[in-house]
C-alpha atoms as one frame of an Amber mdcrd trajectory, in Angstrom:
protein
 128.855  99.054  86.712 131.344 100.846  84.467 130.680 104.510  83.940 131.269
 105.426  80.308 129.922 108.957  80.560 131.235 111.885  82.501 128.844 111.215
  85.318 131.392 109.987  86.720 143.253 100.014 100.310 142.940 101.302 103.767
 146.164  99.587 105.009 148.163 101.743 102.603 146.754 104.985 103.967 149.015
 104.923 106.993 152.036 105.118 104.706 150.599 108.071 102.871 150.406 110.336
 106.037 164.108 112.470  60.035 162.357 111.568  56.738 158.572 111.324  56.876
 157.122 107.990  55.736 153.676 106.608  55.157 152.723 103.016  55.824 151.267
 100.847  53.084 147.697 100.063  54.191 147.922  96.595  52.637 150.669  95.674
  55.115 149.042  97.066  58.249 146.204  96.063  60.523 146.042  99.740  61.471
 146.276 101.591  58.125 146.865 105.344  58.042 143.684 106.992  59.244 141.798
 109.437  57.073 138.729 111.512  57.783 136.769 114.331  56.210 137.392 117.416
  58.286 137.067 121.166  58.291 140.480 122.706  57.638 140.110 125.234  60.450
 142.319 123.335  62.906 145.073 121.912  60.699 146.901 124.478  58.575 149.196
 124.039  55.607 151.854 122.231  57.645 151.423 118.910  59.490 150.933 119.046
  63.269 151.650 116.537  66.015 148.607 114.654  67.268 148.789 116.450  70.632
 148.522 119.822  68.870 145.570 118.583  66.846 143.794 117.394  70.006 144.571
 120.630  71.837 143.007 122.637  69.012 139.990 120.332  68.728 139.286 120.773
  72.437 140.584 124.218  73.383 140.903 126.411  70.279 139.351 129.785  71.285
 137.073 129.843  68.227 136.572 126.242  67.184 137.425 124.092  70.235 134.875
 121.908  71.992 135.180 123.609  75.380 135.209 127.065  73.824 132.100 126.461
  71.728 130.171 124.714  74.468 130.249 126.491  77.788 127.305 124.233  78.616
 129.378 121.088  78.098 129.907 121.020  81.873 126.608 120.548  83.656 125.452
 122.380  86.785 122.677 120.903  88.914 120.214 123.432  90.281 120.070 121.562
  93.570 121.744 118.578  95.227 120.278 115.128  94.633 118.478 113.831  97.736
 119.698 110.243  97.612 117.922 109.197 100.804 114.595 109.900  99.066 115.371
 107.646  96.080 114.197 104.019  96.238 117.196 102.340  94.607 119.315 101.937
  91.495 116.463 101.770  88.987 114.872 104.935  90.384 118.247 106.693  90.477
 118.995 105.884  86.816 115.545 107.122  85.844 116.128 110.344  87.798 119.541
 110.783  86.155 118.105 110.239  82.680 115.459 112.863  83.380 118.113 115.368
  84.480 120.160 114.847  81.325 117.178 115.194  79.015 115.932 118.338  80.724
 119.309 120.056  80.603 120.660 118.673  77.283 124.046 118.748  79.010 126.938
 116.724  77.628 128.015 115.458  81.038 127.895 115.962  84.761 131.048 115.418
  86.781 130.972 113.281  89.943 131.667 116.387  92.038 128.454 117.870  90.587
 126.296 114.753  90.884 127.333 114.155  94.476 127.564 117.715  95.697 128.504
 118.688  98.288 129.696 115.281  99.554 132.294 114.576  96.844 134.071 117.884
  97.453 133.782 117.396 101.218 135.689 114.109 100.921 138.514 115.868  99.094
 138.530 118.642 101.698 138.783 116.081 104.501 141.766 114.411 102.772 143.475
 117.800 102.597 142.688 118.637 106.214 144.134 115.358 107.486 147.378 115.758
 105.564 148.048 119.493 105.288 150.494 121.360 107.505 148.052 123.814 109.058
 150.833 125.835 110.698 151.240 127.639 107.375 148.414 129.329 105.440 146.460
 126.804 103.368 146.828 127.421  99.640 144.910 125.357  97.097 145.212 125.388
  93.313 142.560 123.650  91.235 143.359 122.906  87.602 140.264 122.967  85.395
 137.678 123.888  88.005 134.617 123.210  85.842 131.573 124.964  87.289 133.259
 125.864  90.588 131.289 123.255  92.535 134.436 121.604  93.897 135.935 124.930
  95.003 132.751 125.996  96.777 132.323 122.583  98.428 135.895 122.539  99.730
 135.702 126.099 101.034 132.330 125.378 102.659 133.805 122.356 104.433 136.877
 124.213 105.676 134.748 127.126 106.854 132.565 124.765 108.911 135.115 122.206
 110.138 138.594 123.761 110.293 139.920 126.169 112.918 138.755 129.694 112.143
 142.280 130.917 111.401 142.699 128.219 108.711 139.653 129.446 106.793 140.445
 133.133 107.313 143.999 132.774 105.971 143.362 130.325 103.122 143.538 131.113
  99.407 141.987 129.121  96.573 143.152 129.693  92.991 141.357 128.112  90.054
 143.520 127.835  86.931 140.963 127.656  84.134 141.604 127.815  80.389 137.966
 128.518  79.443 136.788 132.150  79.940 133.129 131.076  80.087 133.798 128.460
  82.773 135.961 130.943  84.678 132.961 133.263  84.956 130.685 130.431  86.089
 133.195 129.502  88.797 133.234 133.048  90.179 129.448 133.056  90.346 129.283
 129.629  92.029 131.865 130.383  94.714 130.449 133.890  95.169 127.201 132.406
  96.490 128.969 132.492  99.863 130.107 136.081 100.336 133.042 135.304 102.630
 134.536 132.924 100.019 134.962 135.651  97.402 137.911 137.389  99.086 139.779
 134.083  99.296 139.036 132.840  95.778 140.285 133.955  92.380 140.390 132.544
  88.864 143.528 132.643  86.731 142.220 132.279  83.176 145.146 130.587  81.428
 146.721 127.277  80.450 148.209 125.657  83.567 150.850 123.905  81.449 152.416
 127.203  80.344 155.360 128.121  82.605 155.015 131.867  82.146 151.609 132.026
  83.810 153.038 130.821  87.128 155.514 133.684  87.479 158.007 132.901  90.238
 155.788 130.079  91.469 155.031 129.142  95.060 157.798 127.934  97.367 155.522
 127.198 100.334 153.503 123.986 100.791 150.318 123.975  98.714 147.726 121.625
  97.277 146.892 120.969  93.624 143.548 119.383  92.694 142.820 117.899  89.264
 139.424 116.261  88.828 138.673 114.813  85.373 141.545 116.888  83.960 144.028
 114.212  82.926 141.544 112.637  80.512 141.227 115.869  78.500 144.927 116.718
  78.331 146.517 116.482  74.866 148.062 113.114  74.058 150.528 112.065  71.405
 150.278 108.959  69.258 153.195 106.724  68.276 153.232 103.957  65.688 155.405
 100.931  64.944 155.217  98.577  61.961 155.685  95.491  64.170 156.743  94.352
  67.633 160.445  95.128  67.159 160.395  98.079  64.762 161.205 101.471  66.329
 158.446 103.820  67.360 157.551 106.694  65.038 155.781 109.969  65.770 152.303
 110.399  64.312 151.454 113.741  62.681 148.199 114.992  61.143 148.186 116.596
  57.713 145.696 117.787  55.112 145.354 115.833  51.897 145.471 117.476  48.485
 141.672 117.796  48.430 142.049 120.066  51.489 138.989 118.466  53.091 140.575
 115.203  54.250 142.982 114.659  57.115 145.354 111.729  57.315 148.234 110.484
  59.430 151.904 110.966  58.634 154.667 108.970  60.347 158.091 110.419  61.133
 161.156 109.164  63.017 161.255 110.125  66.694 162.536 113.655  67.214 160.157
 115.380  69.631 161.830 115.525  73.086 158.543 115.327  75.002 157.523 112.163
  73.162 160.997 110.676  73.615 160.996 111.296  77.378 157.509 109.864  77.732
 158.486 106.679  75.875 161.526 106.345  78.135 159.321 106.506  81.243 156.700
 104.192  79.739 159.323 101.528  78.995 161.233 102.034  82.251 160.241  98.728
  83.837 160.140  96.641  80.688 162.501  93.685  80.475 165.245  94.531  77.989
 167.169  91.276  78.360 168.702  89.683  75.298 166.493  86.592  75.550 163.266
  88.584  75.594 164.519  90.641  72.656 165.094  87.449  70.650 161.632  86.184
  71.562 160.009  89.406  70.360 162.017  89.252  67.142 160.860  85.691  66.409
 157.257  86.539  67.337 157.247  89.603  65.067 158.334  87.482  62.089 155.721
  84.786  62.706 152.891  87.140  63.683 153.822  90.635  62.514 151.499  93.169
  64.097 151.650  96.947  63.965 151.444  98.829  67.234 149.733 102.089  68.130
 150.213 103.652  71.533 148.824 106.875  73.037 151.179 108.847  75.271 150.073
 111.265  78.044 152.530 113.953  76.937 150.139 116.712  78.013 150.126 115.268
  81.533 153.908 115.068  81.523 154.290 118.670  80.393 151.863 119.834  83.082
 153.616 117.895  85.858 157.005 119.199  84.753 155.712 122.745  85.120 153.954
 122.072  88.438 157.008 120.459  90.036 159.188 123.308  88.844 156.881 126.103
  89.970 155.299 124.418  93.021 158.134 122.265  94.402 156.336 121.573  97.718
 152.938 120.779  96.230 150.705 117.928  97.311 148.522 116.509  94.544 145.052
 114.957  94.397 143.960 113.749  90.964 140.904 111.708  90.047 140.028 110.245
  86.670 139.008 107.265  84.548 141.295 104.239  84.841 139.431 102.432  82.054
 136.943 103.366  79.341 134.544 100.781  77.880 133.362 100.599  74.263 136.386
 102.418  72.817 136.348 102.176  69.011 139.665 103.910  68.336 142.700 101.586
  68.049 145.785 101.717  70.223 146.889 101.276  73.822 145.264 103.908  76.107
 143.069 105.042  73.185 140.420 107.726  73.828 136.687 107.899  73.487 135.635
 110.566  71.013 132.010 111.314  71.687 129.440 113.974  70.904 125.918 114.476
  72.173 123.035 115.940  70.199 119.370 115.959  71.112 120.074 113.820  74.140
 121.749 111.067  72.087 125.448 110.177  72.330 127.485 109.276  69.269 130.969
 107.770  69.400 133.429 108.273  66.556 135.739 105.539  65.280 138.536 108.017
  64.494 139.908 110.918  66.508 140.320 112.767  63.184 136.524 113.131  63.030
 136.522 115.490  66.020 135.468 118.866  64.625 135.243 120.911  67.772 131.838
 119.369  68.488 133.177 116.258  70.216 134.719 115.500  73.584 138.019 113.595
  73.413 138.840 111.859  76.677 141.439 109.268  77.595 141.812 106.610  80.281
 144.587 107.249  82.798 147.266 104.611  83.382 147.759 105.382  87.072 150.974
 103.379  87.410 152.419 105.326  84.483 151.134 108.543  86.080 153.033 107.619
  89.244 156.265 107.101  87.286 155.786 110.397  85.434 155.196 112.138  88.766
 158.428 110.728  90.214 160.314 111.565  87.027 159.126 115.178  86.982 159.963
 115.597  90.679 163.536 114.537  89.939 163.588 111.210  91.735 163.384 108.804
  88.804 166.310 110.533  87.095 168.423 109.899  90.181 167.846 106.171  89.925
 169.823 106.067  86.680 172.900 106.499  88.858 172.897 103.192  90.716 175.415
 104.507  93.221 172.951 107.163  94.371 171.585 106.772  97.886 168.751 109.200
  97.329 165.328 108.180  98.580 161.924 108.930  97.139 160.930 112.570  97.009
 157.217 111.727  96.914 154.895 109.450  98.829 152.168 108.261  96.504 149.063
 106.116  96.721 146.466 104.980  94.166 142.973 104.316  95.493 139.723 103.186
  93.930 137.205 106.001  94.152 135.057 103.945  96.534 138.037 103.355  98.858
 138.879 107.054  98.845 135.322 108.095  99.655 134.875 105.430 102.323 138.009
 106.737 104.040 137.564 110.500 103.651 133.944 111.072 102.651 130.480 110.512
 104.105 129.123 107.635 101.998 125.912 107.470 104.029 124.912 110.768 102.375
 124.824 109.191  98.889 122.987 105.991  99.857 119.498 105.267  98.538 116.674
 103.695 100.544 117.539 100.097  99.606 121.277 100.525 100.332 122.419 101.112
  96.757 125.125 103.797  96.671 125.993 105.195  93.201 129.094 106.973  94.526
 130.573 103.661  95.687 128.931 101.241  93.241 128.905 102.977  89.850 132.443
 104.300  89.449 134.472 101.116  89.275 136.544 102.560  86.436 137.736 105.656
  88.305 140.608 106.099  90.736 142.251 108.714  92.925 145.972 109.478  92.890
 147.494 111.187  95.927 151.077 112.413  95.980 152.780 114.368  98.772 156.368
 115.543  99.194 158.651 113.940 101.734 162.044 114.832 103.181 163.089 111.196
 103.023 165.997 111.831 100.642 168.894 110.452 102.673
């Protein structure tokens, strides 16, 4: 089963320890998009798509996460899976929960609490250097369920000194969610002195101060999918990429796309990484040229520039960090065109509605993207400095990171307690229902000789 809502290999594990233009719609399968829209987000000047998405999601007054503190669901109590008959009964129970709460989505860490967070804690415990104080940063901590679950696990299973000396920092952009996190973690009195919330944007360098030079862990669960993305456009298979901007039309109520030559350095670097392993031989170039003349087809491609900016900052400020990220690897039923295109969805009165254009997001819709985990791995290596070194073929430098990509079921079977989320007939939603989600683990290594 593919999870389209927010309910969201063992043998490798050993290794881990300059002039704007507009395209004529008549000559394009993907004509310039237009949508009626409140002018609150886009001002008099055009903005890059990533800035539009950031405002639609995070604007303090009009953004989706600012308007809807209840967009992240909190279960009053853990689901008792061993009392549920099977899949049909579980889906019925889940539907009842959603209708009662009128919540937009529940995260996997919430649905499977405390077991999901305990699996992450176990992965940290097996890999962390416990001779130094354990420091954990969580980006976008939601309701605080993950933080509480991890701290609970360490309190009960780690040596006493590890728990007593640990610190857990949640970097949360939403003030309302920051308050919820404090309340959730504060349910266990001893956690409070070890936990704090930094209410800011994790991608802004200034908020990190001098950073952290000691080993630490960074957790990002369902964060990558909500990071701002850029959009690039090409008239056909061989035409150069162009940046996509969003501008208001003369009626001041309609937004449309504007295409400009590549200038933005973040977009340029992301394209370079994306195309790193593509074959640029002369023969393949000729083949693409012939194909584009016979079957000309415009291209649209979404770039995880928000992810790249965040990883650049994290590697700079936390050079010895280890990373655990989990997110969607694929999203079904996407109506929006382009490679790695997002779902733009809103929920009212218990009913979900998907938009066919990202320009229709008015602060009332979630915008979430699939994660290309192989591209994420390349971005991670690039931001750590290793991929740049490879440009010099004479370099003898080794990888600075050890990385592994695991299906969520493989991760939980290795680090979690899957028997705790199994129903009476053997059906296990944690292992069976999240086929389109993966975990990415990345740790530093001294193998640079």
